[in-house]
């Protein structure tokens, strides 16, 4: 930015001191970033029985659209409620995804084994090992990341 200041002052026909309060706006793609701030609004609603009010401010960087949320409760929720059917659907979808990845990995391992000159029984063995490895790693990750012992 320092190298650009002389060029900007020359182009705009102003003195370098006039640039002191200016800043360059950076263009970003939609959804890439936002500016956020947390404010203390004080006792603006004390007259209606709310002792303290806080505010959350967010401005989207691309569109400059502002968002403001005022609240009197700053505690984090202790639990997240989710319908049992949603939990079941997530479990089934995750299981299906893992199985699809395992089958594709097994098929790839079998194909590579055959291209490498392996017999059909040897290729099936490699496919079974690849399938089992993918399922085992997925189960270990679901159990708490037991594969990442450092």
mmCIF file of the C-alpha atoms, coordinates in Angstrom:
data_MODEL
# 
_entry.id   MODEL 
# 
loop_
_atom_site.group_PDB 
_atom_site.id 
_atom_site.type_symbol 
_atom_site.label_atom_id 
_atom_site.label_alt_id 
_atom_site.label_comp_id 
_atom_site.label_asym_id 
_atom_site.label_entity_id 
_atom_site.label_seq_id 
_atom_site.pdbx_PDB_ins_code 
_atom_site.Cartn_x 
_atom_site.Cartn_y 
_atom_site.Cartn_z 
_atom_site.occupancy 
_atom_site.B_iso_or_equiv 
_atom_site.pdbx_formal_charge 
_atom_site.auth_seq_id 
_atom_site.auth_comp_id 
_atom_site.auth_asym_id 
_atom_site.auth_atom_id 
_atom_site.pdbx_PDB_model_num 
ATOM 1   C CA . UNK A 1 1   ? 0.000   0.000   0.000   1.00 0.00 ? 1   UNK A CA 1 
ATOM 2   C CA . UNK A 1 2   ? 2.914   2.330   0.750   1.00 0.00 ? 2   UNK A CA 1 
ATOM 3   C CA . UNK A 1 3   ? 4.128   2.046   -2.855  1.00 0.00 ? 3   UNK A CA 1 
ATOM 4   C CA . UNK A 1 4   ? 0.662   2.903   -4.149  1.00 0.00 ? 4   UNK A CA 1 
ATOM 5   C CA . UNK A 1 5   ? 0.219   6.118   -2.126  1.00 0.00 ? 5   UNK A CA 1 
ATOM 6   C CA . UNK A 1 6   ? 2.259   8.384   -4.460  1.00 0.00 ? 6   UNK A CA 1 
ATOM 7   C CA . UNK A 1 7   ? 0.417   7.010   -7.491  1.00 0.00 ? 7   UNK A CA 1 
ATOM 8   C CA . UNK A 1 8   ? -2.983  7.493   -5.820  1.00 0.00 ? 8   UNK A CA 1 
ATOM 9   C CA . UNK A 1 9   ? -2.219  11.070  -4.723  1.00 0.00 ? 9   UNK A CA 1 
ATOM 10  C CA . UNK A 1 10  ? -0.998  11.932  -8.214  1.00 0.00 ? 10  UNK A CA 1 
ATOM 11  C CA . UNK A 1 11  ? -4.020  10.352  -9.885  1.00 0.00 ? 11  UNK A CA 1 
ATOM 12  C CA . UNK A 1 12  ? -6.519  12.055  -7.559  1.00 0.00 ? 12  UNK A CA 1 
ATOM 13  C CA . UNK A 1 13  ? -4.613  15.338  -7.450  1.00 0.00 ? 13  UNK A CA 1 
ATOM 14  C CA . UNK A 1 14  ? -4.468  15.487  -3.646  1.00 0.00 ? 14  UNK A CA 1 
ATOM 15  C CA . UNK A 1 15  ? -1.696  15.806  -1.077  1.00 0.00 ? 15  UNK A CA 1 
ATOM 16  C CA . UNK A 1 16  ? -0.310  12.770  0.778   1.00 0.00 ? 16  UNK A CA 1 
ATOM 17  C CA . UNK A 1 17  ? -1.823  14.083  4.035   1.00 0.00 ? 17  UNK A CA 1 
ATOM 18  C CA . UNK A 1 18  ? -5.316  13.796  2.540   1.00 0.00 ? 18  UNK A CA 1 
ATOM 19  C CA . UNK A 1 19  ? -4.890  10.008  2.326   1.00 0.00 ? 19  UNK A CA 1 
ATOM 20  C CA . UNK A 1 20  ? -4.568  9.614   6.099   1.00 0.00 ? 20  UNK A CA 1 
ATOM 21  C CA . UNK A 1 21  ? -8.238  8.759   6.634   1.00 0.00 ? 21  UNK A CA 1 
ATOM 22  C CA . UNK A 1 22  ? -8.696  6.676   3.497   1.00 0.00 ? 22  UNK A CA 1 
ATOM 23  C CA . UNK A 1 23  ? -8.361  2.923   3.121   1.00 0.00 ? 23  UNK A CA 1 
ATOM 24  C CA . UNK A 1 24  ? -8.639  0.627   0.151   1.00 0.00 ? 24  UNK A CA 1 
ATOM 25  C CA . UNK A 1 25  ? -11.612 -1.728  0.022   1.00 0.00 ? 25  UNK A CA 1 
ATOM 26  C CA . UNK A 1 26  ? -10.660 -5.268  -0.928  1.00 0.00 ? 26  UNK A CA 1 
ATOM 27  C CA . UNK A 1 27  ? -13.016 -7.146  -3.203  1.00 0.00 ? 27  UNK A CA 1 
ATOM 28  C CA . UNK A 1 28  ? -13.863 -10.702 -2.147  1.00 0.00 ? 28  UNK A CA 1 
ATOM 29  C CA . UNK A 1 29  ? -16.122 -13.395 -3.559  1.00 0.00 ? 29  UNK A CA 1 
ATOM 30  C CA . UNK A 1 30  ? -19.575 -13.788 -1.963  1.00 0.00 ? 30  UNK A CA 1 
ATOM 31  C CA . UNK A 1 31  ? -19.510 -15.853 1.198   1.00 0.00 ? 31  UNK A CA 1 
ATOM 32  C CA . UNK A 1 32  ? -15.735 -15.764 1.593   1.00 0.00 ? 32  UNK A CA 1 
ATOM 33  C CA . UNK A 1 33  ? -15.485 -13.519 4.631   1.00 0.00 ? 33  UNK A CA 1 
ATOM 34  C CA . UNK A 1 34  ? -17.281 -11.204 6.996   1.00 0.00 ? 34  UNK A CA 1 
ATOM 35  C CA . UNK A 1 35  ? -16.426 -8.726  9.720   1.00 0.00 ? 35  UNK A CA 1 
ATOM 36  C CA . UNK A 1 36  ? -17.929 -9.456  13.130  1.00 0.00 ? 36  UNK A CA 1 
ATOM 37  C CA . UNK A 1 37  ? -18.069 -7.683  16.454  1.00 0.00 ? 37  UNK A CA 1 
ATOM 38  C CA . UNK A 1 38  ? -19.697 -8.241  19.829  1.00 0.00 ? 38  UNK A CA 1 
ATOM 39  C CA . UNK A 1 39  ? -21.084 -5.203  21.636  1.00 0.00 ? 39  UNK A CA 1 
ATOM 40  C CA . UNK A 1 40  ? -22.309 -4.311  25.116  1.00 0.00 ? 40  UNK A CA 1 
ATOM 41  C CA . UNK A 1 41  ? -25.446 -2.171  24.779  1.00 0.00 ? 41  UNK A CA 1 
ATOM 42  C CA . UNK A 1 42  ? -25.691 -1.614  28.522  1.00 0.00 ? 42  UNK A CA 1 
ATOM 43  C CA . UNK A 1 43  ? -29.002 -1.133  30.283  1.00 0.00 ? 43  UNK A CA 1 
ATOM 44  C CA . UNK A 1 44  ? -31.071 0.185   27.381  1.00 0.00 ? 44  UNK A CA 1 
ATOM 45  C CA . UNK A 1 45  ? -33.990 -2.101  28.325  1.00 0.00 ? 45  UNK A CA 1 
ATOM 46  C CA . UNK A 1 46  ? -33.681 -1.890  32.119  1.00 0.00 ? 46  UNK A CA 1 
ATOM 47  C CA . UNK A 1 47  ? -37.032 -0.090  32.265  1.00 0.00 ? 47  UNK A CA 1 
ATOM 48  C CA . UNK A 1 48  ? -38.783 -3.278  31.022  1.00 0.00 ? 48  UNK A CA 1 
ATOM 49  C CA . UNK A 1 49  ? -36.929 -5.640  33.355  1.00 0.00 ? 49  UNK A CA 1 
ATOM 50  C CA . UNK A 1 50  ? -34.003 -6.699  31.127  1.00 0.00 ? 50  UNK A CA 1 
ATOM 51  C CA . UNK A 1 51  ? -30.887 -5.754  33.075  1.00 0.00 ? 51  UNK A CA 1 
ATOM 52  C CA . UNK A 1 52  ? -28.273 -5.922  30.295  1.00 0.00 ? 52  UNK A CA 1 
ATOM 53  C CA . UNK A 1 53  ? -28.358 -6.123  26.481  1.00 0.00 ? 53  UNK A CA 1 
ATOM 54  C CA . UNK A 1 54  ? -25.597 -7.388  24.185  1.00 0.00 ? 54  UNK A CA 1 
ATOM 55  C CA . UNK A 1 55  ? -25.340 -7.156  20.407  1.00 0.00 ? 55  UNK A CA 1 
ATOM 56  C CA . UNK A 1 56  ? -23.746 -9.215  17.665  1.00 0.00 ? 56  UNK A CA 1 
ATOM 57  C CA . UNK A 1 57  ? -22.818 -7.279  14.523  1.00 0.00 ? 57  UNK A CA 1 
ATOM 58  C CA . UNK A 1 58  ? -21.762 -8.831  11.226  1.00 0.00 ? 58  UNK A CA 1 
ATOM 59  C CA . UNK A 1 59  ? -21.068 -7.206  7.869   1.00 0.00 ? 59  UNK A CA 1 
ATOM 60  C CA . UNK A 1 60  ? -20.652 -9.350  4.772   1.00 0.00 ? 60  UNK A CA 1 
ATOM 61  C CA . UNK A 1 61  ? -17.472 -8.324  2.985   1.00 0.00 ? 61  UNK A CA 1 
ATOM 62  C CA . UNK A 1 62  ? -18.725 -8.681  -0.594  1.00 0.00 ? 62  UNK A CA 1 
ATOM 63  C CA . UNK A 1 63  ? -22.161 -7.069  -0.429  1.00 0.00 ? 63  UNK A CA 1 
ATOM 64  C CA . UNK A 1 64  ? -21.521 -4.997  2.735   1.00 0.00 ? 64  UNK A CA 1 
ATOM 65  C CA . UNK A 1 65  ? -24.943 -6.142  3.997   1.00 0.00 ? 65  UNK A CA 1 
ATOM 66  C CA . UNK A 1 66  ? -25.173 -5.611  7.762   1.00 0.00 ? 66  UNK A CA 1 
ATOM 67  C CA . UNK A 1 67  ? -26.687 -7.987  10.324  1.00 0.00 ? 67  UNK A CA 1 
ATOM 68  C CA . UNK A 1 68  ? -27.513 -7.094  13.922  1.00 0.00 ? 68  UNK A CA 1 
ATOM 69  C CA . UNK A 1 69  ? -28.759 -9.377  16.685  1.00 0.00 ? 69  UNK A CA 1 
ATOM 70  C CA . UNK A 1 70  ? -29.515 -8.064  20.158  1.00 0.00 ? 70  UNK A CA 1 
ATOM 71  C CA . UNK A 1 71  ? -29.789 -10.466 23.077  1.00 0.00 ? 71  UNK A CA 1 
ATOM 72  C CA . UNK A 1 72  ? -29.835 -10.497 26.848  1.00 0.00 ? 72  UNK A CA 1 
ATOM 73  C CA . UNK A 1 73  ? -28.481 -14.056 27.101  1.00 0.00 ? 73  UNK A CA 1 
ATOM 74  C CA . UNK A 1 74  ? -24.819 -14.688 26.275  1.00 0.00 ? 74  UNK A CA 1 
ATOM 75  C CA . UNK A 1 75  ? -24.595 -18.221 27.615  1.00 0.00 ? 75  UNK A CA 1 
ATOM 76  C CA . UNK A 1 76  ? -23.823 -20.974 25.144  1.00 0.00 ? 76  UNK A CA 1 
ATOM 77  C CA . UNK A 1 77  ? -26.518 -23.619 24.702  1.00 0.00 ? 77  UNK A CA 1 
ATOM 78  C CA . UNK A 1 78  ? -25.741 -26.693 26.795  1.00 0.00 ? 78  UNK A CA 1 
ATOM 79  C CA . UNK A 1 79  ? -27.338 -29.210 24.447  1.00 0.00 ? 79  UNK A CA 1 
ATOM 80  C CA . UNK A 1 80  ? -28.389 -29.289 20.848  1.00 0.00 ? 80  UNK A CA 1 
ATOM 81  C CA . UNK A 1 81  ? -31.783 -30.847 20.251  1.00 0.00 ? 81  UNK A CA 1 
ATOM 82  C CA . UNK A 1 82  ? -32.147 -32.947 17.149  1.00 0.00 ? 82  UNK A CA 1 
ATOM 83  C CA . UNK A 1 83  ? -35.070 -35.104 16.105  1.00 0.00 ? 83  UNK A CA 1 
ATOM 84  C CA . UNK A 1 84  ? -34.292 -38.847 16.383  1.00 0.00 ? 84  UNK A CA 1 
ATOM 85  C CA . UNK A 1 85  ? -35.305 -39.364 12.759  1.00 0.00 ? 85  UNK A CA 1 
ATOM 86  C CA . UNK A 1 86  ? -32.697 -36.795 11.669  1.00 0.00 ? 86  UNK A CA 1 
ATOM 87  C CA . UNK A 1 87  ? -30.034 -38.610 13.679  1.00 0.00 ? 87  UNK A CA 1 
ATOM 88  C CA . UNK A 1 88  ? -31.058 -41.914 12.089  1.00 0.00 ? 88  UNK A CA 1 
ATOM 89  C CA . UNK A 1 89  ? -31.001 -40.372 8.611   1.00 0.00 ? 89  UNK A CA 1 
ATOM 90  C CA . UNK A 1 90  ? -27.487 -38.996 9.217   1.00 0.00 ? 90  UNK A CA 1 
ATOM 91  C CA . UNK A 1 91  ? -26.263 -42.379 10.431  1.00 0.00 ? 91  UNK A CA 1 
ATOM 92  C CA . UNK A 1 92  ? -27.742 -44.173 7.413   1.00 0.00 ? 92  UNK A CA 1 
ATOM 93  C CA . UNK A 1 93  ? -26.391 -41.607 4.949   1.00 0.00 ? 93  UNK A CA 1 
ATOM 94  C CA . UNK A 1 94  ? -22.916 -41.771 6.485   1.00 0.00 ? 94  UNK A CA 1 
ATOM 95  C CA . UNK A 1 95  ? -22.967 -45.564 6.456   1.00 0.00 ? 95  UNK A CA 1 
ATOM 96  C CA . UNK A 1 96  ? -24.049 -45.607 2.814   1.00 0.00 ? 96  UNK A CA 1 
ATOM 97  C CA . UNK A 1 97  ? -21.286 -43.158 1.881   1.00 0.00 ? 97  UNK A CA 1 
ATOM 98  C CA . UNK A 1 98  ? -18.645 -45.229 3.671   1.00 0.00 ? 98  UNK A CA 1 
ATOM 99  C CA . UNK A 1 99  ? -19.848 -48.403 1.945   1.00 0.00 ? 99  UNK A CA 1 
ATOM 100 C CA . UNK A 1 100 ? -19.804 -46.751 -1.487  1.00 0.00 ? 100 UNK A CA 1 
ATOM 101 C CA . UNK A 1 101 ? -16.257 -45.505 -0.892  1.00 0.00 ? 101 UNK A CA 1 
ATOM 102 C CA . UNK A 1 102 ? -15.224 -48.956 0.371   1.00 0.00 ? 102 UNK A CA 1 
ATOM 103 C CA . UNK A 1 103 ? -16.702 -50.723 -2.679  1.00 0.00 ? 103 UNK A CA 1 
ATOM 104 C CA . UNK A 1 104 ? -15.059 -48.265 -5.082  1.00 0.00 ? 104 UNK A CA 1 
ATOM 105 C CA . UNK A 1 105 ? -11.729 -48.683 -3.291  1.00 0.00 ? 105 UNK A CA 1 
ATOM 106 C CA . UNK A 1 106 ? -12.065 -52.464 -3.447  1.00 0.00 ? 106 UNK A CA 1 
ATOM 107 C CA . UNK A 1 107 ? -12.932 -52.366 -7.154  1.00 0.00 ? 107 UNK A CA 1 
ATOM 108 C CA . UNK A 1 108 ? -9.944  -50.133 -7.824  1.00 0.00 ? 108 UNK A CA 1 
ATOM 109 C CA . UNK A 1 109 ? -7.636  -52.436 -5.867  1.00 0.00 ? 109 UNK A CA 1 
ATOM 110 C CA . UNK A 1 110 ? -8.930  -55.501 -7.756  1.00 0.00 ? 110 UNK A CA 1 
ATOM 111 C CA . UNK A 1 111 ? -8.547  -53.773 -11.123 1.00 0.00 ? 111 UNK A CA 1 
ATOM 112 C CA . UNK A 1 112 ? -4.999  -52.661 -10.325 1.00 0.00 ? 112 UNK A CA 1 
ATOM 113 C CA . UNK A 1 113 ? -4.142  -56.175 -9.117  1.00 0.00 ? 113 UNK A CA 1 
ATOM 114 C CA . UNK A 1 114 ? -5.434  -57.716 -12.356 1.00 0.00 ? 114 UNK A CA 1 
ATOM 115 C CA . UNK A 1 115 ? -3.525  -55.137 -14.435 1.00 0.00 ? 115 UNK A CA 1 
ATOM 116 C CA . UNK A 1 116 ? -0.452  -56.077 -12.435 1.00 0.00 ? 116 UNK A CA 1 
ATOM 117 C CA . UNK A 1 117 ? -0.915  -59.723 -13.480 1.00 0.00 ? 117 UNK A CA 1 
ATOM 118 C CA . UNK A 1 118 ? -2.464  -61.112 -10.297 1.00 0.00 ? 118 UNK A CA 1 
ATOM 119 C CA . UNK A 1 119 ? -4.813  -64.101 -10.486 1.00 0.00 ? 119 UNK A CA 1 
ATOM 120 C CA . UNK A 1 120 ? -8.520  -63.658 -9.779  1.00 0.00 ? 120 UNK A CA 1 
ATOM 121 C CA . UNK A 1 121 ? -8.249  -65.088 -6.243  1.00 0.00 ? 121 UNK A CA 1 
ATOM 122 C CA . UNK A 1 122 ? -5.309  -62.770 -5.471  1.00 0.00 ? 122 UNK A CA 1 
ATOM 123 C CA . UNK A 1 123 ? -7.181  -59.764 -6.895  1.00 0.00 ? 123 UNK A CA 1 
ATOM 124 C CA . UNK A 1 124 ? -10.251 -60.619 -4.793  1.00 0.00 ? 124 UNK A CA 1 
ATOM 125 C CA . UNK A 1 125 ? -8.048  -60.893 -1.722  1.00 0.00 ? 125 UNK A CA 1 
ATOM 126 C CA . UNK A 1 126 ? -6.598  -57.440 -2.363  1.00 0.00 ? 126 UNK A CA 1 
ATOM 127 C CA . UNK A 1 127 ? -10.107 -56.078 -2.918  1.00 0.00 ? 127 UNK A CA 1 
ATOM 128 C CA . UNK A 1 128 ? -11.276 -57.599 0.386   1.00 0.00 ? 128 UNK A CA 1 
ATOM 129 C CA . UNK A 1 129 ? -8.307  -56.106 2.221   1.00 0.00 ? 129 UNK A CA 1 
ATOM 130 C CA . UNK A 1 130 ? -8.988  -52.653 0.714   1.00 0.00 ? 130 UNK A CA 1 
ATOM 131 C CA . UNK A 1 131 ? -12.710 -52.869 1.582   1.00 0.00 ? 131 UNK A CA 1 
ATOM 132 C CA . UNK A 1 132 ? -11.972 -53.958 5.137   1.00 0.00 ? 132 UNK A CA 1 
ATOM 133 C CA . UNK A 1 133 ? -9.372  -51.222 5.574   1.00 0.00 ? 133 UNK A CA 1 
ATOM 134 C CA . UNK A 1 134 ? -11.774 -48.466 4.529   1.00 0.00 ? 134 UNK A CA 1 
ATOM 135 C CA . UNK A 1 135 ? -14.551 -49.745 6.802   1.00 0.00 ? 135 UNK A CA 1 
ATOM 136 C CA . UNK A 1 136 ? -12.141 -50.194 9.734   1.00 0.00 ? 136 UNK A CA 1 
ATOM 137 C CA . UNK A 1 137 ? -10.694 -46.692 9.359   1.00 0.00 ? 137 UNK A CA 1 
ATOM 138 C CA . UNK A 1 138 ? -14.187 -45.181 9.148   1.00 0.00 ? 138 UNK A CA 1 
ATOM 139 C CA . UNK A 1 139 ? -15.284 -47.083 12.266  1.00 0.00 ? 139 UNK A CA 1 
ATOM 140 C CA . UNK A 1 140 ? -12.136 -46.062 14.161  1.00 0.00 ? 140 UNK A CA 1 
ATOM 141 C CA . UNK A 1 141 ? -12.682 -42.423 13.213  1.00 0.00 ? 141 UNK A CA 1 
ATOM 142 C CA . UNK A 1 142 ? -16.321 -42.610 14.316  1.00 0.00 ? 142 UNK A CA 1 
ATOM 143 C CA . UNK A 1 143 ? -15.184 -44.097 17.636  1.00 0.00 ? 143 UNK A CA 1 
ATOM 144 C CA . UNK A 1 144 ? -13.201 -40.989 18.461  1.00 0.00 ? 144 UNK A CA 1 
ATOM 145 C CA . UNK A 1 145 ? -10.284 -40.793 16.107  1.00 0.00 ? 145 UNK A CA 1 
ATOM 146 C CA . UNK A 1 146 ? -8.414  -43.756 17.535  1.00 0.00 ? 146 UNK A CA 1 
ATOM 147 C CA . UNK A 1 147 ? -6.197  -43.823 14.422  1.00 0.00 ? 147 UNK A CA 1 
ATOM 148 C CA . UNK A 1 148 ? -4.530  -40.506 15.282  1.00 0.00 ? 148 UNK A CA 1 
ATOM 149 C CA . UNK A 1 149 ? -2.360  -41.426 18.291  1.00 0.00 ? 149 UNK A CA 1 
ATOM 150 C CA . UNK A 1 150 ? 0.435   -38.887 18.612  1.00 0.00 ? 150 UNK A CA 1 
# 
